Amino acid sequence: MSDCVLAVETNGLVKTFGNNRAVDGVSLSIPAGTICGVLGPNGAGKTTIINMLATLLTPDAGSAKIFGYDVQKDTQKVRQLIGLTGQFASIDEELTARENLVIFSRLLGFSKAESKRKSHDLLEEFGLTEAADRKLSEFSGGMRRRLDLAASLISRPPLIFLDEPTTGLDPRTRAQMWQTIRQLVKNGSTVLLTTQYLDEADQLADNIIVIDKGRVVANDTPDGLKRSISSASLRLVIRDPENTGRAVEVIEHVLGERVQITETSELAAPMKHAYKLTEVLIALRDAEIELSTIDVRQPTLDDVFFALTGNARENAGGN
Amino acid sequence: MTDTTVIQAAERELKTRISFTVAVKNSFTLAYRAWLKMLHNPESFMEMTILPVMLTLLFTFLFGGAVSGSTADYLPVIIPGVLVMCCAMGCSTAGTLLREDMNKGITKRLTSMPIARISPVAGMLMIEIIRYTVIGVVVFSLGFALGYRPEAGIVGVMGCIGLMVIAAWCLSWVFALMSVSVKSISTAQTIGMVIMFPMAFLSNALVPVETMPGWLQWVVDINPLSHVVTAMRELLSTGAMGSEFLVALAGSLVILAVFAPMTVMAYKRRA
Ligand SMILES: Nc1ncnc2c1ncn2[C@@H]1O[C@H](COP(=O)(O)OP(=O)(O)O)[C@@H](O)[C@H]1O
Ligand SMILES: [Mg+2]
């Protein structure tokens, strides 16, 4: 496959709801055969971007092309190239898993026999054969997600949108979902997935686009993104608050990094190398500063936001 | 086993638009889906069978003596009346189901697929024809069992059910439009109840108009359901399609012509 094919290309996409600019000039391009992770907090505009790319919403400004076809002008063609798995399951609760798949296959133009075969195969592929003829109301969250994804793959579309595919799943199901997503790309699809978890984007994506309040604030590879933020952060609580000032001095001296004091009186400092932890602890003991808690945290979306926008992310409303 | 290979965009034959044949096929597939939902849902079967049976028995034996002197004399009055009532109560079902699809994300998936945009609405409503037909057959069979022998015979009965199906189906579009235009499923259901209940009772379905005060007669007369009831009674007792039959039929078709396009447009806009 040629590497210059762009599965998605948008230019200055804008969507406004009232006077809320939910998506505010988003430009991105996703080469075919890659996974693009759109990372952002609740309300950042991730779903709205997907809805515009999947022809569910009309952009107020800007343009978007799917494999070269304009989402507004060539809507029908675009719909033949995409599979959408929304943030919330979009399958029929009152039908069985098999009935759901057969109906979507029939809608896509497959004959009765083909639809049956495709549904059978997909159920097997997603480990749902045993539950195939049960009503969906008896399905677990993970099974629903899998069926929802299966329904998006009937036509084996070259571009798949996954809107927060693992939010609310338990760790084991989440790992399974990651495995499935990797397999999709192996089979030749391009995947655009949104997530609130840095580790998910890190695990899966070839390229990560960080968005905040409808704007792209970073567009980089996972490694590049991680390099721009400290890899981990050291969190300490000093037993005697009077020692806080001295503790800051000691830690800054050992780590060579600035220490911040959070609202909860925690001391926070970026920590690039784990072995420095011992040195920090020894230095604090030598200075006779006692700790009440200590913790080393992997960077979270909050840290990414802190690093990229300079302010802690406030919890935006909406969904 | 599974063929999981993806056919790339450049190798696909893409259609520019949805043909009429595909639109019809899509509609039938979605009607099949609505049919399956009906089969899986015991409530909707009760609405189609137990409710009409209950209402017929209830009204016949409760009101029969008071309204017409005897239960036997009341049957020609009440059979068309109960039929209209039961169908009217089912009129908001399709609308509610459409709203449910919109709120549960199914409409989203359907919209992102290369299918005709009219099909989800058309499919959902097509299956309503079955609902009204079943109600019609149930009510008339029970009437027959109770000793009702209409002058018009089996052809008249079929004509009656036909008119009822058409009228109820056209009316369903009104509720479909309202359900598509509101936000929540419960609002859609409540509106259906609030409109249908008085409409069913403020008609000549259960009692003759002559017993009502003047202003109420006026209300009953503008109620389209009254015209359907009158048309059915005329047809059943004389065996001929009277002017009321044409009025009811024409009225239904006018409603359809106005509300069907509006519903489809509203659905497309809000999907
Ligand atoms: N249909 C809508 N009407 C009004 N506001 C909306 C609508 N959809 C989304 N929004 C608003 O747009 C912003 C972005 O929402 P969304 O795209 O759902 O974010 P995300 O998926 O990143 O959580 C939010 O402020 C949300 O409240
Ligand atoms: Mg979202």
GROMACS .gro file of N, CA and C in nm, chain A residues 179-305:
model
  381
  179GLN      N    1  -0.604  -0.563   2.202
  179GLN     CA    2  -0.558  -0.669   2.112
  179GLN      C    3  -0.639  -0.666   1.983
  180THR      N    4  -0.771  -0.652   1.999
  180THR     CA    5  -0.860  -0.648   1.883
  180THR      C    6  -0.826  -0.530   1.793
  181ILE      N    7  -0.801  -0.415   1.855
  181ILE     CA    8  -0.774  -0.295   1.777
  181ILE      C    9  -0.645  -0.312   1.697
  182ARG      N   10  -0.545  -0.371   1.760
  182ARG     CA   11  -0.419  -0.396   1.688
  182ARG      C   12  -0.443  -0.488   1.569
  183GLN      N   13  -0.530  -0.588   1.590
  183GLN     CA   14  -0.559  -0.682   1.482
  183GLN      C   15  -0.626  -0.612   1.364
  184LEU      N   16  -0.711  -0.514   1.394
  184LEU     CA   17  -0.780  -0.440   1.287
  184LEU      C   18  -0.679  -0.378   1.193
  185VAL      N   19  -0.575  -0.320   1.250
  185VAL     CA   20  -0.475  -0.253   1.168
  185VAL      C   21  -0.392  -0.355   1.091
  186LYS      N   22  -0.364  -0.468   1.156
  186LYS     CA   23  -0.293  -0.576   1.086
  186LYS      C   24  -0.371  -0.621   0.963
  187ASN      N   25  -0.505  -0.619   0.976
  187ASN     CA   26  -0.588  -0.662   0.863
  187ASN      C   27  -0.598  -0.555   0.754
  188GLY      N   28  -0.542  -0.440   0.780
  188GLY     CA   29  -0.538  -0.338   0.675
  188GLY      C   30  -0.625  -0.216   0.699
  189SER      N   31  -0.689  -0.206   0.815
  189SER     CA   32  -0.772  -0.089   0.840
  189SER      C   33  -0.691   0.028   0.896
  190THR      N   34  -0.749   0.144   0.885
  190THR     CA   35  -0.697   0.261   0.953
  190THR      C   36  -0.790   0.285   1.071
  191VAL      N   37  -0.735   0.323   1.186
  191VAL     CA   38  -0.820   0.340   1.303
  191VAL      C   39  -0.803   0.480   1.361
  192LEU      N   40  -0.915   0.547   1.387
  192LEU     CA   41  -0.910   0.671   1.463
  192LEU      C   42  -0.981   0.642   1.595
  193LEU      N   43  -0.907   0.650   1.704
  193LEU     CA   44  -0.971   0.621   1.832
  193LEU      C   45  -0.956   0.739   1.925
  194THR      N   46  -1.057   0.762   2.006
  194THR     CA   47  -1.047   0.870   2.103
  194THR      C   48  -1.033   0.806   2.240
  195THR      N   49  -0.969   0.876   2.329
  195THR     CA   50  -0.950   0.822   2.463
  195THR      C   51  -0.921   0.934   2.561
  196GLN      N   52  -0.946   0.903   2.687
  196GLN     CA   53  -0.909   0.997   2.793
  196GLN      C   54  -0.784   0.949   2.863
  197TYR      N   55  -0.734   0.832   2.821
  197TYR     CA   56  -0.621   0.772   2.891
  197TYR      C   57  -0.494   0.782   2.809
  198LEU      N   58  -0.394   0.844   2.870
  198LEU     CA   59  -0.265   0.857   2.803
  198LEU      C   60  -0.205   0.720   2.773
  199ASP      N   61  -0.217   0.628   2.869
  199ASP     CA   62  -0.152   0.498   2.847
  199ASP      C   63  -0.216   0.423   2.731
  200GLU      N   64  -0.346   0.444   2.710
  200GLU     CA   65  -0.412   0.377   2.598
  200GLU      C   66  -0.360   0.430   2.465
  201ALA      N   67  -0.354   0.563   2.455
  201ALA     CA   68  -0.303   0.623   2.333
  201ALA      C   69  -0.158   0.580   2.312
  202ASP      N   70  -0.083   0.575   2.419
  202ASP     CA   71   0.057   0.535   2.415
  202ASP      C   72   0.071   0.393   2.363
  203GLN      N   73  -0.010   0.302   2.419
  203GLN     CA   74  -0.006   0.161   2.381
  203GLN      C   75  -0.041   0.138   2.235
  204LEU      N   76  -0.140   0.213   2.185
  204LEU     CA   77  -0.198   0.178   2.055
  204LEU      C   78  -0.158   0.268   1.940
  205ALA      N   79  -0.146   0.397   1.969
  205ALA     CA   80  -0.143   0.492   1.857
  205ALA      C   81  -0.004   0.509   1.796
  206ASP      N   82  -0.005   0.530   1.663
  206ASP     CA   83   0.119   0.569   1.595
  206ASP      C   84   0.139   0.719   1.612
  207ASN      N   85   0.029   0.788   1.623
  207ASN     CA   86   0.034   0.932   1.636
  207ASN      C   87  -0.075   0.976   1.733
  208ILE      N   88  -0.041   1.071   1.821
  208ILE     CA   89  -0.140   1.116   1.919
  208ILE      C   90  -0.171   1.263   1.894
  209ILE      N   91  -0.300   1.292   1.892
  209ILE     CA   92  -0.342   1.431   1.880
  209ILE      C   93  -0.410   1.468   2.011
  210VAL      N   94  -0.353   1.566   2.080
  210VAL     CA   95  -0.411   1.607   2.208
  210VAL      C   96  -0.502   1.725   2.181
  211ILE      N   97  -0.627   1.717   2.225
  211ILE     CA   98  -0.715   1.831   2.205
  211ILE      C   99  -0.770   1.879   2.339
  212ASP      N  100  -0.792   2.009   2.343
  212ASP     CA  101  -0.845   2.072   2.462
  212ASP      C  102  -0.936   2.184   2.417
  213LYS      N  103  -1.055   2.189   2.469
  213LYS     CA  104  -1.153   2.292   2.433
  213LYS      C  105  -1.164   2.308   2.281
  214GLY      N  106  -1.168   2.197   2.211
  214GLY     CA  107  -1.190   2.203   2.067
  214GLY      C  108  -1.068   2.236   1.983
  215ARG      N  109  -0.952   2.256   2.046
  215ARG     CA  110  -0.832   2.289   1.969
  215ARG      C  111  -0.727   2.181   1.982
  216VAL      N  112  -0.646   2.166   1.878
  216VAL     CA  113  -0.534   2.073   1.885
  216VAL      C  114  -0.422   2.142   1.963
  217VAL      N  115  -0.380   2.081   2.074
  217VAL     CA  116  -0.270   2.142   2.149
  217VAL      C  117  -0.140   2.066   2.128
  218ALA      N  118  -0.147   1.946   2.075
  218ALA     CA  119  -0.024   1.874   2.041
  218ALA      C  120  -0.056   1.768   1.939
  219ASN      N  121   0.042   1.739   1.856
  219ASN     CA  122   0.026   1.640   1.751
  219ASN      C  123   0.161   1.575   1.734
  220ASP      N  124   0.177   1.455   1.791
  220ASP     CA  125   0.312   1.398   1.800
  220ASP      C  126   0.303   1.246   1.812
  221THR      N  127   0.419   1.181   1.802
  221THR     CA  128   0.423   1.038   1.829
  221THR      C  129   0.417   1.021   1.981
  222PRO      N  130   0.380   0.901   2.027
  222PRO     CA  131   0.376   0.881   2.172
  222PRO      C  132   0.510   0.914   2.238
  223ASP      N  133   0.621   0.872   2.175
  223ASP     CA  134   0.752   0.900   2.235
  223ASP      C  135   0.779   1.049   2.241
  224GLY      N  136   0.747   1.116   2.132
  224GLY     CA  137   0.770   1.260   2.128
  224GLY      C  138   0.690   1.330   2.236
  225LEU      N  139   0.567   1.284   2.251
  225LEU     CA  140   0.479   1.347   2.349
  225LEU      C  141   0.532   1.325   2.490
  226LYS      N  142   0.578   1.201   2.514
  226LYS     CA  143   0.626   1.170   2.648
  226LYS      C  144   0.756   1.245   2.678
  227ARG      N  145   0.835   1.267   2.572
  227ARG     CA  146   0.958   1.340   2.593
  227ARG      C  147   0.927   1.484   2.635
  228SER      N  148   0.813   1.535   2.587
  228SER     CA  149   0.780   1.674   2.619
  228SER      C  150   0.728   1.687   2.761
  229ILE      N  151   0.692   1.577   2.822
  229ILE     CA  152   0.653   1.584   2.963
  229ILE      C  153   0.750   1.497   3.042
  230SER      N  154   0.761   1.522   3.169
  230SER     CA  155   0.850   1.439   3.249
  230SER      C  156   0.790   1.300   3.255
  231SER      N  157   0.878   1.199   3.266
  231SER     CA  158   0.826   1.064   3.254
  231SER      C  159   0.746   1.021   3.376
  232ALA      N  160   0.786   1.065   3.494
  232ALA     CA  161   0.711   1.027   3.613
  232ALA      C  162   0.718   1.143   3.710
  233SER      N  163   0.634   1.139   3.812
  233SER     CA  164   0.646   1.248   3.907
  233SER      C  165   0.646   1.195   4.050
  234LEU      N  166   0.732   1.260   4.132
  234LEU     CA  167   0.749   1.219   4.270
  234LEU      C  168   0.654   1.303   4.356
  235ARG      N  169   0.579   1.235   4.442
  235ARG     CA  170   0.485   1.307   4.529
  235ARG      C  171   0.520   1.277   4.675
  236LEU      N  172   0.535   1.382   4.754
  236LEU     CA  173   0.571   1.363   4.894
  236LEU      C  174   0.481   1.447   4.983
  237VAL      N  175   0.451   1.392   5.099
  237VAL     CA  176   0.387   1.475   5.201
  237VAL      C  177   0.478   1.476   5.323
  238ILE      N  178   0.515   1.597   5.369
  238ILE     CA  179   0.606   1.611   5.482
  238ILE      C  180   0.526   1.605   5.612
  239ARG      N  181   0.578   1.528   5.710
  239ARG     CA  182   0.500   1.511   5.834
  239ARG      C  183   0.481   1.645   5.905
  240ASP      N  184   0.593   1.720   5.922
  240ASP     CA  185   0.584   1.846   5.992
  240ASP      C  186   0.585   1.960   5.890
  241PRO      N  187   0.473   2.030   5.870
  241PRO     CA  188   0.463   2.133   5.765
  241PRO      C  189   0.572   2.239   5.776
  242GLU      N  190   0.627   2.259   5.897
  242GLU     CA  191   0.733   2.360   5.912
  242GLU      C  192   0.857   2.328   5.829
  243ASN      N  193   0.875   2.198   5.801
  243ASN     CA  194   0.993   2.157   5.727
  243ASN      C  195   0.977   2.169   5.576
  244THR      N  196   0.859   2.209   5.531
  244THR     CA  197   0.831   2.208   5.388
  244THR      C  198   0.936   2.285   5.308
  245GLY      N  199   0.967   2.405   5.354
  245GLY     CA  200   1.062   2.488   5.282
  245GLY      C  201   1.197   2.419   5.266
  246ARG      N  202   1.247   2.359   5.375
  246ARG     CA  203   1.377   2.292   5.369
  246ARG      C  204   1.370   2.171   5.277
  247ALA      N  205   1.257   2.100   5.285
  247ALA     CA  206   1.242   1.981   5.202
  247ALA      C  207   1.249   2.017   5.054
  248VAL      N  208   1.182   2.127   5.017
  248VAL     CA  209   1.185   2.170   4.878
  248VAL      C  210   1.329   2.194   4.833
  249GLU      N  211   1.405   2.262   4.920
  249GLU     CA  212   1.545   2.290   4.886
  249GLU      C  213   1.623   2.162   4.862
  250VAL      N  214   1.606   2.065   4.954
  250VAL     CA  215   1.679   1.939   4.945
  250VAL      C  216   1.647   1.866   4.815
  251ILE      N  217   1.517   1.856   4.788
  251ILE     CA  218   1.476   1.779   4.669
  251ILE      C  219   1.523   1.847   4.541
  252GLU      N  220   1.508   1.980   4.538
  252GLU     CA  221   1.552   2.051   4.418
  252GLU      C  222   1.701   2.032   4.396
  253HIS      N  223   1.775   2.026   4.506
  253HIS     CA  224   1.919   2.008   4.497
  253HIS      C  225   1.953   1.870   4.437
  254VAL      N  226   1.883   1.767   4.487
  254VAL     CA  227   1.914   1.631   4.441
  254VAL      C  228   1.868   1.608   4.297
  255LEU      N  229   1.744   1.648   4.266
  255LEU     CA  230   1.687   1.617   4.134
  255LEU      C  231   1.725   1.719   4.028
  256GLY      N  232   1.760   1.837   4.072
  256GLY     CA  233   1.788   1.943   3.975
  256GLY      C  234   1.661   1.987   3.902
  257GLU      N  235   1.544   1.969   3.965
  257GLU     CA  236   1.417   2.009   3.903
  257GLU      C  237   1.342   2.097   4.000
  258ARG      N  238   1.250   2.177   3.945
  258ARG     CA  239   1.170   2.261   4.033
  258ARG      C  240   1.064   2.178   4.105
  259VAL      N  241   1.038   2.209   4.230
  259VAL     CA  242   0.936   2.138   4.307
  259VAL      C  243   0.812   2.227   4.317
  260GLN      N  244   0.697   2.165   4.299
  260GLN     CA  245   0.573   2.242   4.314
  260GLN      C  246   0.497   2.194   4.435
  261ILE      N  247   0.423   2.289   4.495
  261ILE     CA  248   0.341   2.250   4.609
  261ILE      C  249   0.196   2.253   4.563
  262THR      N  250   0.132   2.137   4.571
  262THR     CA  251  -0.007   2.129   4.522
  262THR      C  252  -0.103   2.184   4.626
  263GLU      N  253  -0.231   2.193   4.587
  263GLU     CA  254  -0.332   2.249   4.679
  263GLU      C  255  -0.343   2.164   4.805
  264THR      N  256  -0.312   2.034   4.791
  264THR     CA  257  -0.325   1.947   4.907
  264THR      C  258  -0.194   1.939   4.987
  265SER      N  259  -0.107   2.040   4.970
  265SER     CA  260   0.023   2.050   5.038
  265SER      C  261   0.117   1.933   5.006
  266GLU      N  262   0.091   1.871   4.891
  266GLU     CA  263   0.185   1.768   4.845
  266GLU      C  264   0.301   1.838   4.775
  267LEU      N  265   0.420   1.782   4.787
  267LEU     CA  266   0.531   1.832   4.706
  267LEU      C  267   0.537   1.745   4.581
  268ALA      N  268   0.545   1.809   4.467
  268ALA     CA  269   0.548   1.734   4.342
  268ALA      C  270   0.669   1.776   4.262
  269ALA      N  271   0.744   1.675   4.214
  269ALA     CA  272   0.860   1.706   4.132
  269ALA      C  273   0.873   1.604   4.022
  270PRO      N  274   0.908   1.649   3.902
  270PRO     CA  275   0.929   1.554   3.793
  270PRO      C  276   1.049   1.465   3.824
  271MET      N  277   1.040   1.337   3.790
  271MET     CA  278   1.150   1.247   3.818
  271MET      C  279   1.184   1.167   3.694
  272LYS      N  280   1.296   1.201   3.632
  272LYS     CA  281   1.330   1.137   3.504
  272LYS      C  282   1.390   0.999   3.526
  273HIS      N  283   1.464   0.981   3.637
  273HIS     CA  284   1.530   0.852   3.659
  273HIS      C  285   1.489   0.796   3.794
  274ALA      N  286   1.444   0.671   3.791
  274ALA     CA  287   1.391   0.610   3.913
  274ALA      C  288   1.498   0.599   4.023
  275TYR      N  289   1.626   0.575   3.983
  275TYR     CA  290   1.729   0.552   4.087
  275TYR      C  291   1.750   0.675   4.174
  276LYS      N  292   1.707   0.792   4.124
  276LYS     CA  293   1.724   0.913   4.203
  276LYS      C  294   1.640   0.911   4.331
  277LEU      N  295   1.541   0.822   4.331
  277LEU     CA  296   1.453   0.816   4.446
  277LEU      C  297   1.531   0.789   4.575
  278THR      N  298   1.623   0.690   4.567
  278THR     CA  299   1.705   0.658   4.684
  278THR      C  300   1.779   0.781   4.733
  279GLU      N  301   1.838   0.855   4.639
  279GLU     CA  302   1.916   0.972   4.678
  279GLU      C  303   1.830   1.076   4.747
  280VAL      N  304   1.707   1.093   4.695
  280VAL     CA  305   1.616   1.190   4.757
  280VAL      C  306   1.587   1.148   4.900
  281LEU      N  307   1.559   1.018   4.920
  281LEU     CA  308   1.523   0.971   5.052
  281LEU      C  309   1.642   0.984   5.150
  282ILE      N  310   1.762   0.949   5.102
  282ILE     CA  311   1.879   0.960   5.189
  282ILE      C  312   1.901   1.105   5.228
  283ALA      N  313   1.891   1.195   5.128
  283ALA     CA  314   1.913   1.336   5.156
  283ALA      C  315   1.813   1.390   5.257
  284LEU      N  316   1.688   1.342   5.247
  284LEU     CA  317   1.586   1.389   5.341
  284LEU      C  318   1.614   1.336   5.482
  285ARG      N  319   1.662   1.209   5.488
  285ARG     CA  320   1.691   1.154   5.620
  285ARG      C  321   1.807   1.231   5.683
  286ASP      N  322   1.910   1.257   5.602
  286ASP     CA  323   2.024   1.331   5.652
  286ASP      C  324   1.982   1.468   5.704
  287ALA      N  325   1.881   1.527   5.639
  287ALA     CA  326   1.835   1.660   5.683
  287ALA      C  327   1.733   1.648   5.796
  288GLU      N  328   1.709   1.525   5.840
  288GLU     CA  329   1.615   1.496   5.948
  288GLU      C  330   1.474   1.550   5.919
  289ILE      N  331   1.430   1.525   5.796
  289ILE     CA  332   1.293   1.562   5.757
  289ILE      C  333   1.212   1.434   5.744
  290GLU      N  334   1.107   1.425   5.824
  290GLU     CA  335   1.026   1.303   5.819
  290GLU      C  336   0.912   1.317   5.719
  291LEU      N  337   0.881   1.201   5.654
  291LEU     CA  338   0.774   1.201   5.553
  291LEU      C  339   0.652   1.129   5.608
  292SER      N  340   0.534   1.171   5.564
  292SER     CA  341   0.419   1.088   5.600
  292SER      C  342   0.376   0.998   5.483
  293THR      N  343   0.385   1.045   5.361
  293THR     CA  344   0.359   0.954   5.248
  293THR      C  345   0.456   0.983   5.136
  294ILE      N  346   0.476   0.882   5.054
  294ILE     CA  347   0.560   0.898   4.936
  294ILE      C  348   0.503   0.816   4.823
  295ASP      N  349   0.516   0.867   4.702
  295ASP     CA  350   0.447   0.805   4.589
  295ASP      C  351   0.517   0.847   4.461
  296VAL      N  352   0.536   0.753   4.369
  296VAL     CA  353   0.588   0.791   4.237
  296VAL      C  354   0.479   0.762   4.135
  297ARG      N  355   0.440   0.866   4.060
  297ARG     CA  356   0.328   0.847   3.967
  297ARG      C  357   0.372   0.853   3.823
  298GLN      N  358   0.314   0.763   3.743
  298GLN     CA  359   0.334   0.771   3.598
  298GLN      C  360   0.259   0.894   3.548
  299PRO      N  361   0.303   0.953   3.439
  299PRO     CA  362   0.234   1.074   3.392
  299PRO      C  363   0.091   1.042   3.352
  300THR      N  364   0.000   1.129   3.384
  300THR     CA  365  -0.139   1.111   3.348
  300THR      C  366  -0.176   1.218   3.247
  301LEU      N  367  -0.299   1.210   3.203
  301LEU     CA  368  -0.347   1.312   3.112
  301LEU      C  369  -0.332   1.451   3.175
  302ASP      N  370  -0.349   1.457   3.306
  302ASP     CA  371  -0.334   1.585   3.374
  302ASP      C  372  -0.195   1.644   3.355
  303ASP      N  373  -0.094   1.554   3.365
  303ASP     CA  374   0.043   1.603   3.347
  303ASP      C  375   0.065   1.651   3.204
  304VAL      N  376   0.008   1.575   3.108
  304VAL     CA  377   0.021   1.618   2.969
  304VAL      C  378  -0.040   1.756   2.953
  305PHE      N  379  -0.155   1.774   3.011
  305PHE     CA  380  -0.220   1.904   2.999
  305PHE      C  381  -0.142   2.013   3.069
   0.00000   0.00000   0.00000
